[in-house]
Amino acid sequence: MLSNEISNQSLVEPVVASVPVVTLRSNPYLVLPTDTGNRYLPLVGSNCWTVGRGDDNNFVLPDRWISRNHAMLQCTETGDFYLIDLGSRNGSFVNGRRVSIPVTLRNGDRVMFGQTEMQFHCPSNKTDADIHQHTNYETQTSTLHVRRLMTVMVIDIRDFTVLTRQLDEKILSALIGTWFREAGNIIRKSGSWVDKYIGDAVMAIWFHGSQGVGDDEVLNILQAVSDLHTMTVSLSKQYPLPFSLRIGAGINTGYAMVGNTGSGDRPDYTAIGDTVNAAFRLESVTKQIGLDIAMGEETYNCISQLGNNKISFKQHTVNLKGYDEPTITYAGTYGDLDNFLAGRTVRQ
């Protein structure tokens, strides 16, 4: 934990306009304590607000512990507010607990970004007309709000349908339940969360800043893939299975839209776009080319910039389902990945 002296030095007043007192009494807002008194950040005029050091945010906080694009607050048509961490390095916290998935904010909640603490206030006597007025949109759930650079990983259990036909239901339930739980732990440890559980697959997203993909971020993602494979092999040995459990991985880096695609009572924060679709297609293509991992060109380029130790993935030209033109991918085995990570460890 940092000292108060460092925290005070890193904090300056955010960029925010002055707000009439009547506005604060009737609309949600954030309170930021400073040495010169409280600053009020009104959550009005939109349904989405971003927080970070970068000038492209709604609320600019030059705390050096805050990422350029740190977090996002979003309001649903029912007036509920969600806090979404955007892959920040030092994390976002609500009432002292780090946020790994979108969480609902309640009146009086303490919110911390880096070393900057605020308090969320939301009047409880708002009418539907008030909500519509301050969110300023017609069908909020039909619109995504933020375009972000991200890496999407899709992990799929191979031959799962065959497994369901040959394995006792109780054993299958215990096996899959354990696998999903362990997969979630690994992904959270790497700085992401399981965005979706889809049948026998999981999808995870890592958000990157506007400056690009950092070396540590790339290594965290690759280590997560390796750990997922190691966990799967270990788990496979603990159950009487007709064949060893195996997983395939698709990894893709690029821009996509992120926001709420659900309804007010069932919010669903996720990413959609070509970057996400391609990650699913890349995972599927691993079965066609007989390899474990397939990644897009941008992901491979990020890995190639890490240093002299090159990953021994080979280039393939493949036809992804739903794509008119052939796609270049780089694919390899978990052994190739582990050799690369071991080489990186030696150099560090």
Short mmCIF file of C-alpha atoms in Angstrom, two decimals:
data_model
loop_
_atom_site.label_atom_id
_atom_site.label_comp_id
_atom_site.label_asym_id
_atom_site.label_seq_id
_atom_site.Cartn_x
_atom_site.Cartn_y
_atom_site.Cartn_z
CA MET A 1 0.00 0.00 0.00
CA LEU A 2 1.42 3.41 -0.93
CA SER A 3 1.99 6.18 1.57
CA ASN A 4 -0.39 9.11 1.81
CA GLU A 5 2.41 11.42 0.70
CA ILE A 6 2.84 9.59 -2.63
CA SER A 7 -0.90 9.38 -3.11
CA ASN A 8 -1.36 13.12 -2.55
CA GLN A 9 1.48 13.98 -4.92
CA SER A 10 0.00 11.89 -7.70
CA LEU A 11 -3.49 13.33 -7.45
CA VAL A 12 -4.62 16.50 -9.14
CA GLU A 13 -8.05 17.87 -9.85
CA PRO A 14 -9.90 16.13 -12.68
CA VAL A 15 -11.19 17.86 -15.76
CA VAL A 16 -14.84 18.48 -14.90
CA ALA A 17 -17.21 21.40 -15.37
CA SER A 18 -18.90 23.17 -12.47
CA VAL A 19 -22.35 21.79 -11.70
CA PRO A 20 -25.43 23.52 -10.25
CA VAL A 21 -26.40 22.16 -6.84
CA VAL A 22 -29.89 21.29 -8.12
CA THR A 23 -28.31 19.00 -10.72
CA LEU A 24 -26.44 17.06 -8.05
CA ARG A 25 -29.56 16.66 -5.96
CA SER A 26 -31.52 15.10 -8.81
CA ASN A 27 -28.88 13.11 -10.72
CA PRO A 28 -26.19 10.50 -10.01
CA TYR A 29 -22.65 11.76 -9.43
CA LEU A 30 -19.21 10.88 -8.09
CA VAL A 31 -17.59 12.80 -5.23
CA LEU A 32 -13.81 13.25 -5.32
CA PRO A 33 -12.25 14.59 -2.09
CA THR A 34 -9.26 16.91 -2.68
CA ASP A 35 -7.11 19.18 -0.54
CA THR A 36 -9.23 22.15 -1.64
CA GLY A 37 -12.58 20.49 -1.00
CA ASN A 38 -14.87 18.04 -2.73
CA ARG A 39 -15.11 17.89 -6.52
CA TYR A 40 -18.35 16.63 -8.09
CA LEU A 41 -18.39 14.56 -11.28
CA PRO A 42 -21.98 14.46 -12.59
CA LEU A 43 -23.16 11.37 -14.42
CA VAL A 44 -25.47 13.20 -16.80
CA GLY A 45 -25.95 13.76 -20.54
CA SER A 46 -24.98 10.22 -21.56
CA ASN A 47 -25.28 6.61 -20.48
CA CYS A 48 -21.55 5.82 -20.51
CA TRP A 49 -18.57 7.58 -18.88
CA THR A 50 -14.91 6.60 -19.02
CA VAL A 51 -12.22 7.30 -16.41
CA GLY A 52 -8.47 7.41 -16.96
CA ARG A 53 -5.31 9.48 -17.40
CA GLY A 54 -5.81 9.88 -21.15
CA ASP A 55 -7.36 13.06 -22.54
CA ASP A 56 -9.95 11.00 -24.43
CA ASN A 57 -11.80 10.11 -21.19
CA ASN A 58 -14.91 11.79 -19.81
CA PHE A 59 -13.15 12.17 -16.45
CA VAL A 60 -9.41 12.74 -16.66
CA LEU A 61 -7.54 11.85 -13.43
CA PRO A 62 -3.77 12.39 -13.65
CA ASP A 63 -3.03 9.94 -10.85
CA ARG A 64 0.09 8.07 -12.04
CA TRP A 65 -1.39 4.82 -10.70
CA ILE A 66 -4.35 5.13 -13.06
CA SER A 67 -4.16 3.65 -16.57
CA ARG A 68 -4.72 5.80 -19.66
CA ASN A 69 -8.10 4.10 -20.13
CA HIS A 70 -8.86 2.74 -16.69
CA ALA A 71 -12.57 2.05 -16.20
CA MET A 72 -16.06 2.72 -17.49
CA LEU A 73 -19.36 3.46 -15.76
CA GLN A 74 -22.54 2.60 -17.61
CA CYS A 75 -26.21 3.18 -16.86
CA THR A 76 -29.00 0.87 -18.03
CA GLU A 77 -32.49 2.02 -18.97
CA THR A 78 -33.68 1.00 -15.49
CA GLY A 79 -31.25 3.47 -13.89
CA ASP A 80 -28.81 0.82 -12.62
CA PHE A 81 -25.14 1.75 -12.78
CA TYR A 82 -22.35 -0.70 -13.58
CA LEU A 83 -18.61 -0.29 -13.11
CA ILE A 84 -16.44 -2.06 -15.69
CA ASP A 85 -12.67 -2.18 -15.31
CA LEU A 86 -11.01 -1.79 -18.73
CA GLY A 87 -8.01 -4.00 -18.08
CA SER A 88 -6.25 -1.45 -15.87
CA ARG A 89 -2.83 -2.29 -14.49
CA ASN A 90 -3.54 -1.38 -10.85
CA GLY A 91 -7.21 -2.27 -10.77
CA SER A 92 -10.58 -0.76 -9.90
CA PHE A 93 -12.11 -1.37 -6.47
CA VAL A 94 -15.61 -1.12 -5.02
CA ASN A 95 -15.75 -0.96 -1.21
CA GLY A 96 -12.24 -2.36 -1.02
CA ARG A 97 -12.82 -5.32 -3.34
CA ARG A 98 -11.13 -5.50 -6.74
CA VAL A 99 -13.48 -5.61 -9.71
CA SER A 100 -12.81 -8.46 -12.15
CA ILE A 101 -16.24 -8.49 -13.80
CA PRO A 102 -18.83 -5.71 -14.23
CA VAL A 103 -20.48 -4.95 -10.86
CA THR A 104 -23.55 -2.95 -9.86
CA LEU A 105 -22.93 0.29 -7.96
CA ARG A 106 -25.12 1.23 -4.99
CA ASN A 107 -25.66 4.63 -3.43
CA GLY A 108 -22.76 5.42 -1.12
CA ASP A 109 -20.33 2.86 -2.57
CA ARG A 110 -16.63 3.73 -2.31
CA VAL A 111 -14.92 3.45 -5.69
CA MET A 112 -11.15 3.48 -6.12
CA PHE A 113 -9.17 3.83 -9.36
CA GLY A 114 -5.44 3.40 -8.77
CA GLN A 115 -4.85 5.53 -5.68
CA THR A 116 -7.82 7.84 -6.26
CA GLU A 117 -10.88 7.15 -4.11
CA MET A 118 -14.34 8.52 -4.83
CA GLN A 119 -17.87 7.93 -3.59
CA PHE A 120 -20.81 7.07 -5.83
CA HIS A 121 -24.15 8.78 -5.17
CA CYS A 122 -27.41 7.95 -6.88
CA PRO A 123 -30.72 9.50 -5.71
CA SER A 124 -33.38 6.85 -5.11
CA ASN A 125 -36.41 9.00 -5.90
CA LYS A 126 -35.89 9.17 -9.65
CA THR A 127 -38.81 8.67 -12.00
CA ASP A 128 -38.71 6.93 -15.37
CA ALA A 129 -38.83 10.37 -17.00
CA ASP A 130 -35.76 11.48 -15.02
CA ILE A 131 -33.85 8.38 -16.07
CA HIS A 132 -34.72 8.89 -19.72
CA GLN A 133 -33.73 12.55 -19.52
CA HIS A 134 -30.28 12.09 -18.06
CA THR A 135 -29.36 9.00 -20.12
CA ASN A 136 -30.33 10.74 -23.38
CA TYR A 137 -30.95 7.72 -25.59
CA GLU A 138 -33.82 5.67 -26.99
CA THR A 139 -32.82 2.02 -26.81
CA GLN A 140 -29.69 1.83 -24.73
CA THR A 141 -29.31 -1.94 -24.85
CA SER A 142 -29.23 -2.01 -28.63
CA THR A 143 -26.10 0.14 -28.74
CA LEU A 144 -22.51 -0.62 -27.80
CA HIS A 145 -20.55 2.26 -26.42
CA VAL A 146 -16.77 1.92 -26.43
CA ARG A 147 -14.38 0.76 -29.15
CA ARG A 148 -11.36 -0.83 -27.49
CA LEU A 149 -8.17 -2.58 -28.43
CA MET A 150 -8.35 -6.07 -26.96
CA THR A 151 -7.12 -9.62 -27.17
CA VAL A 152 -9.79 -12.31 -27.29
CA MET A 153 -9.05 -15.91 -26.32
CA VAL A 154 -11.41 -18.81 -26.99
CA ILE A 155 -10.71 -22.20 -25.39
CA ASP A 156 -12.71 -25.25 -26.47
CA ILE A 157 -12.76 -28.79 -25.06
CA ARG A 158 -12.06 -31.22 -27.90
CA ASP A 159 -14.44 -34.12 -28.67
CA PHE A 160 -16.81 -33.04 -25.93
CA THR A 161 -19.88 -34.55 -27.65
CA VAL A 162 -18.15 -37.93 -27.83
CA LEU A 163 -17.21 -37.63 -24.18
CA THR A 164 -20.82 -36.99 -23.13
CA ARG A 165 -21.88 -40.23 -24.83
CA GLN A 166 -19.22 -42.39 -23.19
CA LEU A 167 -18.96 -40.97 -19.69
CA ASP A 168 -21.23 -41.42 -16.68
CA GLU A 169 -23.29 -38.25 -16.12
CA LYS A 170 -22.10 -37.78 -12.53
CA ILE A 171 -18.46 -38.05 -13.52
CA LEU A 172 -19.02 -35.77 -16.51
CA SER A 173 -20.72 -33.15 -14.33
CA ALA A 174 -17.90 -33.22 -11.76
CA LEU A 175 -15.24 -33.07 -14.47
CA ILE A 176 -16.70 -30.17 -16.41
CA GLY A 177 -17.65 -28.25 -13.29
CA THR A 178 -14.10 -28.51 -12.00
CA TRP A 179 -12.62 -27.58 -15.39
CA PHE A 180 -14.75 -24.43 -15.70
CA ARG A 181 -13.95 -23.39 -12.12
CA GLU A 182 -10.21 -23.89 -12.57
CA ALA A 183 -10.28 -22.17 -15.96
CA GLY A 184 -11.98 -19.16 -14.38
CA ASN A 185 -9.32 -18.98 -11.65
CA ILE A 186 -6.48 -19.07 -14.19
CA ILE A 187 -8.04 -16.41 -16.39
CA ARG A 188 -8.77 -14.09 -13.46
CA LYS A 189 -5.18 -14.48 -12.25
CA SER A 190 -3.97 -13.34 -15.68
CA GLY A 191 -5.91 -10.07 -15.45
CA SER A 192 -9.08 -11.01 -17.35
CA TRP A 193 -12.34 -12.80 -16.63
CA VAL A 194 -14.47 -15.43 -18.34
CA ASP A 195 -16.68 -13.26 -20.53
CA LYS A 196 -18.78 -16.20 -21.71
CA TYR A 197 -19.33 -19.88 -21.02
CA ILE A 198 -20.53 -21.36 -24.29
CA GLY A 199 -21.30 -25.07 -24.06
CA ASP A 200 -17.86 -26.65 -23.85
CA ALA A 201 -15.92 -23.43 -24.46
CA VAL A 202 -14.93 -20.25 -22.65
CA MET A 203 -14.16 -16.79 -24.01
CA ALA A 204 -11.92 -14.30 -22.21
CA ILE A 205 -11.00 -10.70 -23.06
CA TRP A 206 -7.95 -8.61 -22.16
CA PHE A 207 -8.34 -4.87 -22.71
CA HIS A 208 -5.30 -2.89 -23.86
CA GLY A 209 -4.59 0.81 -23.63
CA SER A 210 -4.58 3.23 -26.55
CA GLN A 211 -0.77 3.06 -26.64
CA GLY A 212 -0.89 -0.58 -27.78
CA VAL A 213 -0.29 -4.03 -26.32
CA GLY A 214 2.36 -4.16 -23.60
CA ASP A 215 4.96 -6.92 -23.36
CA ASP A 216 3.73 -8.00 -19.93
CA GLU A 217 0.17 -8.20 -21.26
CA VAL A 218 1.23 -10.53 -24.08
CA LEU A 219 3.16 -12.77 -21.70
CA ASN A 220 0.22 -12.90 -19.25
CA ILE A 221 -2.10 -14.09 -22.02
CA LEU A 222 0.34 -16.72 -23.27
CA GLN A 223 0.98 -17.93 -19.73
CA ALA A 224 -2.78 -18.25 -19.18
CA VAL A 225 -3.06 -20.46 -22.29
CA SER A 226 -0.19 -22.62 -21.07
CA ASP A 227 -1.67 -22.89 -17.56
CA LEU A 228 -5.06 -23.87 -19.00
CA HIS A 229 -3.41 -26.70 -20.93
CA THR A 230 -1.44 -27.87 -17.87
CA MET A 231 -4.58 -27.79 -15.74
CA THR A 232 -6.51 -29.78 -18.36
CA VAL A 233 -3.83 -32.49 -18.54
CA SER A 234 -3.69 -32.75 -14.76
CA LEU A 235 -7.47 -32.89 -14.42
CA SER A 236 -7.71 -35.55 -17.11
CA LYS A 237 -5.60 -37.89 -14.97
CA GLN A 238 -7.95 -37.55 -12.00
CA TYR A 239 -10.99 -39.10 -13.70
CA PRO A 240 -11.62 -42.46 -15.39
CA LEU A 241 -11.97 -41.07 -18.92
CA PRO A 242 -12.21 -43.03 -22.19
CA PHE A 243 -9.56 -40.69 -23.64
CA SER A 244 -7.44 -37.80 -22.47
CA LEU A 245 -9.07 -34.41 -22.17
CA ARG A 246 -7.69 -31.91 -24.70
CA ILE A 247 -8.33 -28.24 -25.48
CA GLY A 248 -7.84 -26.01 -28.51
CA ALA A 249 -7.16 -22.28 -28.37
CA GLY A 250 -7.86 -19.35 -30.69
CA ILE A 251 -6.27 -15.96 -29.90
CA ASN A 252 -6.92 -12.73 -31.77
CA THR A 253 -5.97 -9.09 -31.16
CA GLY A 254 -7.73 -6.07 -32.59
CA TYR A 255 -10.45 -3.51 -32.04
CA ALA A 256 -14.02 -4.38 -31.06
CA MET A 257 -17.00 -2.69 -29.43
CA VAL A 258 -17.66 -3.37 -25.77
CA GLY A 259 -20.78 -2.60 -23.77
CA ASN A 260 -24.12 -3.94 -22.63
CA THR A 261 -25.91 -6.18 -25.12
CA GLY A 262 -28.53 -7.36 -22.65
CA SER A 263 -31.66 -5.79 -21.22
CA GLY A 264 -32.08 -3.65 -18.15
CA ASP A 265 -32.95 -6.58 -15.89
CA ARG A 266 -30.41 -8.90 -17.56
CA PRO A 267 -27.34 -6.84 -18.46
CA ASP A 268 -24.71 -8.67 -20.53
CA TYR A 269 -21.40 -6.86 -20.86
CA THR A 270 -19.37 -8.29 -23.69
CA ALA A 271 -17.45 -7.46 -26.85
CA ILE A 272 -18.68 -7.96 -30.39
CA GLY A 273 -17.13 -7.50 -33.80
CA ASP A 274 -14.80 -9.12 -36.28
CA THR A 275 -11.98 -9.47 -33.73
CA VAL A 276 -14.22 -11.64 -31.54
CA ASN A 277 -15.67 -13.66 -34.42
CA ALA A 278 -12.21 -14.41 -35.80
CA ALA A 279 -11.04 -15.73 -32.41
CA PHE A 280 -13.81 -18.34 -32.48
CA ARG A 281 -13.00 -19.24 -36.09
CA LEU A 282 -9.30 -19.53 -35.31
CA GLU A 283 -10.03 -22.00 -32.51
CA SER A 284 -12.13 -24.08 -34.90
CA VAL A 285 -9.40 -24.12 -37.53
CA THR A 286 -6.95 -25.76 -35.11
CA LYS A 287 -8.84 -29.00 -35.67
CA GLN A 288 -8.41 -28.73 -39.44
CA ILE A 289 -4.66 -28.13 -39.34
CA GLY A 290 -4.04 -30.58 -36.49
CA LEU A 291 -2.47 -28.12 -34.04
CA ASP A 292 -3.33 -26.81 -30.58
CA ILE A 293 -3.23 -23.02 -30.88
CA ALA A 294 -4.01 -20.63 -33.74
CA MET A 295 -3.54 -16.88 -33.48
CA GLY A 296 -4.22 -13.89 -35.68
CA GLU A 297 -1.49 -11.86 -37.36
CA GLU A 298 -1.71 -8.96 -34.91
CA THR A 299 -1.28 -11.28 -31.90
CA TYR A 300 1.70 -12.93 -33.56
CA ASN A 301 3.23 -9.52 -34.32
CA CYS A 302 2.92 -8.56 -30.65
CA ILE A 303 4.76 -11.74 -29.65
CA SER A 304 7.44 -11.15 -32.28
CA GLN A 305 8.27 -7.80 -30.68
CA LEU A 306 9.13 -9.37 -27.33
CA GLY A 307 12.79 -10.05 -28.20
CA ASN A 308 15.19 -12.44 -29.85
CA ASN A 309 13.48 -15.57 -28.58
CA LYS A 310 10.98 -16.25 -31.38
CA ILE A 311 7.96 -18.47 -30.92
CA SER A 312 8.16 -21.43 -33.31
CA PHE A 313 4.64 -21.11 -34.70
CA LYS A 314 4.30 -21.66 -38.45
CA GLN A 315 2.32 -19.51 -40.86
CA HIS A 316 -0.79 -21.07 -42.41
CA THR A 317 -3.28 -19.74 -44.92
CA VAL A 318 -6.73 -20.95 -43.91
CA ASN A 319 -10.34 -20.45 -44.88
CA LEU A 320 -12.32 -19.30 -41.86
CA LYS A 321 -16.03 -20.02 -41.86
CA GLY A 322 -18.00 -16.96 -42.95
CA TYR A 323 -14.99 -15.18 -44.45
CA ASP A 324 -14.76 -14.63 -48.21
CA GLU A 325 -10.99 -14.29 -48.37
CA PRO A 326 -8.29 -16.68 -47.03
CA THR A 327 -6.84 -15.69 -43.65
CA ILE A 328 -3.25 -15.90 -42.44
CA THR A 329 -2.79 -17.51 -39.06
CA TYR A 330 0.17 -18.65 -37.01
CA ALA A 331 -0.29 -21.98 -35.31
CA GLY A 332 1.62 -24.39 -33.12
CA THR A 333 1.50 -26.79 -30.20
CA TYR A 334 1.48 -26.31 -26.45
CA GLY A 335 5.04 -27.65 -26.50
CA ASP A 336 6.04 -24.80 -28.83
CA LEU A 337 4.38 -22.33 -26.49
CA ASP A 338 6.03 -23.74 -23.36
CA ASN A 339 9.46 -23.69 -25.01
CA PHE A 340 8.96 -20.03 -25.85
CA LEU A 341 7.84 -19.14 -22.32
CA ALA A 342 10.75 -21.07 -20.82
CA GLY A 343 13.12 -19.09 -23.04
CA ARG A 344 11.57 -15.87 -21.86
CA THR A 345 12.02 -16.95 -18.23
CA VAL A 346 15.72 -17.63 -18.79
CA ARG A 347 16.22 -14.17 -20.31
CA GLN A 348 14.46 -12.45 -17.47
#
